Coordinates of N, CA and C in Angstrom, one line a residue:
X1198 N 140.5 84.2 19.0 CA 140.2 84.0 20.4 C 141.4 84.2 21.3
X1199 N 142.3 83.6 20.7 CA 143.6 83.9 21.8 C 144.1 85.1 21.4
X1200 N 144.1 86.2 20.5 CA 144.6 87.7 20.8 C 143.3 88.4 21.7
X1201 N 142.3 87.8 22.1 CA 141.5 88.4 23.2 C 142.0 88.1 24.7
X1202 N 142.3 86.8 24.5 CA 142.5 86.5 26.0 C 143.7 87.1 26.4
X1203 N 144.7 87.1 25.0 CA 145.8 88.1 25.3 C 145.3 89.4 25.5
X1204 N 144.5 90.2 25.3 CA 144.5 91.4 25.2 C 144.0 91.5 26.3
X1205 N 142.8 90.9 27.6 CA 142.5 90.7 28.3 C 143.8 90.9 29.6
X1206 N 144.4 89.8 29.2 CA 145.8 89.8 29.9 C 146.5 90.9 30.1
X1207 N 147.1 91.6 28.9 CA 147.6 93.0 28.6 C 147.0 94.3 29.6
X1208 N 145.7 93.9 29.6 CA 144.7 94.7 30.3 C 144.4 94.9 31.9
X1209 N 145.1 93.7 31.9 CA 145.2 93.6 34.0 C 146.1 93.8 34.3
X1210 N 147.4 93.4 33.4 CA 148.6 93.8 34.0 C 148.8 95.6 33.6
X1211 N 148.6 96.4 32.8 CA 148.7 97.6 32.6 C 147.9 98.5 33.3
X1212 N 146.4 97.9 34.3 CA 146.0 98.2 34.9 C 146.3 98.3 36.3
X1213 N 147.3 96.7 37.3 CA 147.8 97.0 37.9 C 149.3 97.5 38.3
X1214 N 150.0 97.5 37.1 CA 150.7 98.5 37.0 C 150.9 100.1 37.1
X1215 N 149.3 100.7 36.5 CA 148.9 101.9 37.1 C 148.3 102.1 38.6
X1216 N 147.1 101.5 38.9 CA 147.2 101.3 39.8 C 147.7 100.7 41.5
X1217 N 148.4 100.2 41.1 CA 149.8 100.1 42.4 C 150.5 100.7 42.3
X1218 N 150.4 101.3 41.1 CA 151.6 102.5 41.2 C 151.3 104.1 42.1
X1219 N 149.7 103.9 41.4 CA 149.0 105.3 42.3 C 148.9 104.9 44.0
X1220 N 148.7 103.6 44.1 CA 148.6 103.3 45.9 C 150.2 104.0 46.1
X1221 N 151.2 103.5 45.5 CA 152.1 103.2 45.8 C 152.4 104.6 46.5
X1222 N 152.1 105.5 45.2 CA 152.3 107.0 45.2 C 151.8 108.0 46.5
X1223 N 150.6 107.6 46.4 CA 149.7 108.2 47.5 C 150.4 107.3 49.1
X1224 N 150.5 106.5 49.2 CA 151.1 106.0 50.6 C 152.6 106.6 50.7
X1225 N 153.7 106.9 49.9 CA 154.9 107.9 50.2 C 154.5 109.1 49.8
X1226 N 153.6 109.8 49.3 CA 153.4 111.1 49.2 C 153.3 112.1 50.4
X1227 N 152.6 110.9 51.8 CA 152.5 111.8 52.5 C 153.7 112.0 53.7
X1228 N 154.8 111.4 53.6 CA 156.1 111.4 54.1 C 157.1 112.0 53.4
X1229 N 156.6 111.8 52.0 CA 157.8 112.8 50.5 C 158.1 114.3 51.1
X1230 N 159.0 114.7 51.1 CA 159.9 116.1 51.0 C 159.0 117.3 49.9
X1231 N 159.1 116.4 48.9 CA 158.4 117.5 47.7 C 157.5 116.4 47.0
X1232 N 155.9 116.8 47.6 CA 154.8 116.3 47.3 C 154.4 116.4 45.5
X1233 N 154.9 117.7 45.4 CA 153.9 117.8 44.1 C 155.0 116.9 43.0
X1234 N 156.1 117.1 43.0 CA 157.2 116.5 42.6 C 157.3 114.8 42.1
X1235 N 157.0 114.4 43.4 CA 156.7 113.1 43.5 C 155.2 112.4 42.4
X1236 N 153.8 113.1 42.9 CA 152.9 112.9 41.8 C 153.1 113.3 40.9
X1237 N 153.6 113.9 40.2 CA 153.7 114.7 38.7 C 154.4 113.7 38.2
X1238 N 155.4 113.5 38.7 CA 156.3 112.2 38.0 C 155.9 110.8 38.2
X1239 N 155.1 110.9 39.3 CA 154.5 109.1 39.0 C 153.5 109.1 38.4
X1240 N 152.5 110.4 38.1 CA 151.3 110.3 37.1 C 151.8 110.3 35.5
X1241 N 153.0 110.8 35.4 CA 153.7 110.9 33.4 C 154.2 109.1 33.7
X1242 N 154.7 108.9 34.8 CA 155.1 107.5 33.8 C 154.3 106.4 34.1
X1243 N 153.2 106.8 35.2 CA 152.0 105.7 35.0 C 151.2 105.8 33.6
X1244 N 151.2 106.9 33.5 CA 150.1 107.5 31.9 C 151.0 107.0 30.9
X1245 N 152.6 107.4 30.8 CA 153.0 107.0 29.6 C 153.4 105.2 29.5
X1246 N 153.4 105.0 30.9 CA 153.5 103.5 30.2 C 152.1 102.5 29.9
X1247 N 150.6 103.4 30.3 CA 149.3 102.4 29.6 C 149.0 103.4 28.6
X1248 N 149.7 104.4 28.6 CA 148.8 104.5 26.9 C 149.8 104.2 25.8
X1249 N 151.4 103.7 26.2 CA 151.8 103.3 25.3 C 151.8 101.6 25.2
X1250 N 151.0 101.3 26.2 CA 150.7 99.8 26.4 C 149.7 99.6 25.1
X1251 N 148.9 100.7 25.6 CA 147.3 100.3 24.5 C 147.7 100.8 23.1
X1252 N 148.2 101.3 23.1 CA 148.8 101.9 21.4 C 149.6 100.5 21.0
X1253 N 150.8 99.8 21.5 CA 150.7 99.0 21.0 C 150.9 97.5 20.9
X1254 N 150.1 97.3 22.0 CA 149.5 96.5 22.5 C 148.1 95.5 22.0
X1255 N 147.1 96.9 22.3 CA 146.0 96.8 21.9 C 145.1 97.4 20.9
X1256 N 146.1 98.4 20.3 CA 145.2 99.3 19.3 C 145.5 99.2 18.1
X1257 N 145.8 97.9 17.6 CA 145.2 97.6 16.3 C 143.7 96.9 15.8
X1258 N 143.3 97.1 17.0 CA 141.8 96.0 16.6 C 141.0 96.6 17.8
X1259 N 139.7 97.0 17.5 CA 138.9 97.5 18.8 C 138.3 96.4 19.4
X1260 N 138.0 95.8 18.8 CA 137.9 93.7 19.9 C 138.9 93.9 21.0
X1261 N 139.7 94.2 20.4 CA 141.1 94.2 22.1 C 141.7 95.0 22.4
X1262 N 141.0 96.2 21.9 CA 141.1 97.5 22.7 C 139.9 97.1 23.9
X1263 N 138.8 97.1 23.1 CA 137.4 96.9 24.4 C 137.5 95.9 25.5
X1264 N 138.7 94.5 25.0 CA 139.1 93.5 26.3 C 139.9 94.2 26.8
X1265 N 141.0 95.1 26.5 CA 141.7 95.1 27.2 C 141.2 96.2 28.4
X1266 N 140.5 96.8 27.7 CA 140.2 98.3 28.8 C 139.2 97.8 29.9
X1267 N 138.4 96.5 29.2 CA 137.5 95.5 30.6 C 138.8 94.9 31.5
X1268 N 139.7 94.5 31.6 CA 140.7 94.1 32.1 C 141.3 95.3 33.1
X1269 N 141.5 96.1 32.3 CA 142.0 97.3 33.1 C 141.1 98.0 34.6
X1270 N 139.6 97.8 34.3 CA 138.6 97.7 35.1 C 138.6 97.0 36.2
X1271 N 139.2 95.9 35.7 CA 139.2 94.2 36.2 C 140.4 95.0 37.6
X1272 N 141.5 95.1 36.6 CA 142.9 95.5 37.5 C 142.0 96.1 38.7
X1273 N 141.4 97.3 38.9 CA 141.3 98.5 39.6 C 140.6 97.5 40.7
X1274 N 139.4 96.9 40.6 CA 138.7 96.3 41.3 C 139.5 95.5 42.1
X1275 N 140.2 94.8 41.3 CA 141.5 94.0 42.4 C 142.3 94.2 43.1
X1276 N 143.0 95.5 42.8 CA 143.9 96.6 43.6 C 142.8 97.2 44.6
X1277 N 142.0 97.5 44.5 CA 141.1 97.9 45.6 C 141.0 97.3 46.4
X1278 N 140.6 95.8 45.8 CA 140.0 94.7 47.2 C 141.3 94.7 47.9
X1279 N 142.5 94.7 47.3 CA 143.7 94.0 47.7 C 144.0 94.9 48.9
X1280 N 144.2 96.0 48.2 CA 144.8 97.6 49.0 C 143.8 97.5 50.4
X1281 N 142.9 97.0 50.5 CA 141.9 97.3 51.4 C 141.8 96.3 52.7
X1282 N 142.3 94.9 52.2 CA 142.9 94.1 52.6 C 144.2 94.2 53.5
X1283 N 145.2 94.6 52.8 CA 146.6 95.7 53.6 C 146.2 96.5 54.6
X1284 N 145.3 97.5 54.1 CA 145.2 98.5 54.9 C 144.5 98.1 56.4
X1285 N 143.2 96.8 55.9 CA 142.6 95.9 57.5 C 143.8 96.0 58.5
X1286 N 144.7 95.2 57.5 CA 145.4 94.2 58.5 C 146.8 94.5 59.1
X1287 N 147.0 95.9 58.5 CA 148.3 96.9 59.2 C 147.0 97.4 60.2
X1288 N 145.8 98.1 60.0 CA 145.0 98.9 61.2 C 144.7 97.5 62.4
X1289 N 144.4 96.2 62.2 CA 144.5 95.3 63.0 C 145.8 95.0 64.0
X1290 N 147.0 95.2 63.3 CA 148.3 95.2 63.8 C 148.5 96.3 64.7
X1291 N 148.1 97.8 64.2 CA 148.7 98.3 65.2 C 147.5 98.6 66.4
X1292 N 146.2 98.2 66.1 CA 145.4 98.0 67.3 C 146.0 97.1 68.5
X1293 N 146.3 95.7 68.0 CA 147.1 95.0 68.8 C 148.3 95.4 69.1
X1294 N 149.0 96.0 68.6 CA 150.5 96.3 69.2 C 150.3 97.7 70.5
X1295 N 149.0 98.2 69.9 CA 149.0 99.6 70.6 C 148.5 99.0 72.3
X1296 N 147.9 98.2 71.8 CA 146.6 97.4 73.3 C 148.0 96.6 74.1
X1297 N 148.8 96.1 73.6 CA 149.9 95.4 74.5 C 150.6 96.4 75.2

């Protein structure tokens, strides 16, 4: 039971590790010098750091391969809400700053 809830764990954090990483990417991509540059290299080391998370991590046992990739799921949904959150409440700020 506890290499699940570990693998679970493993699974949110590798998830928003990718994930914030792609916000991250996509929000300086569109101020970056050299666009394609910038994604190409944050998509190899977002990719190579969860699939070498799940290799070995989680991929001795498909029990916690399947928690962890539910976790990973988990991550995306939270980075979403989160990201969406930010994004309200900078568009709230500069309504107010623009209105003064």
């Amino acid at each position: 039971m506890l290499s699940l809830v570990l693998a679970l764990i493993a699974g949110l954090l590798l998830g928003i590790i990718f994930f914030v990483g792609l916000w991250w990417t996509v929000r300086r991509g569109v101020a970056a010098k050299n666009v394609a540059s910038l994604f190409f290299t944050s998509m190899l080391l977002r990719m190579s750091i969860v699939v070498l998370g799940f290799y070995f991590i989680l991929g001795d046992d498909w029990h916690r391969l399947i928690i962890g990739l539910f976790g990973f799921g988990m991550a995306r949904l939270l980075v979403l809400y989160f990201t969406r959150i930010t994004e309200l409440m900078s568009e709230s700020e500069k309504a107010t700053n623009h209105a003064s």
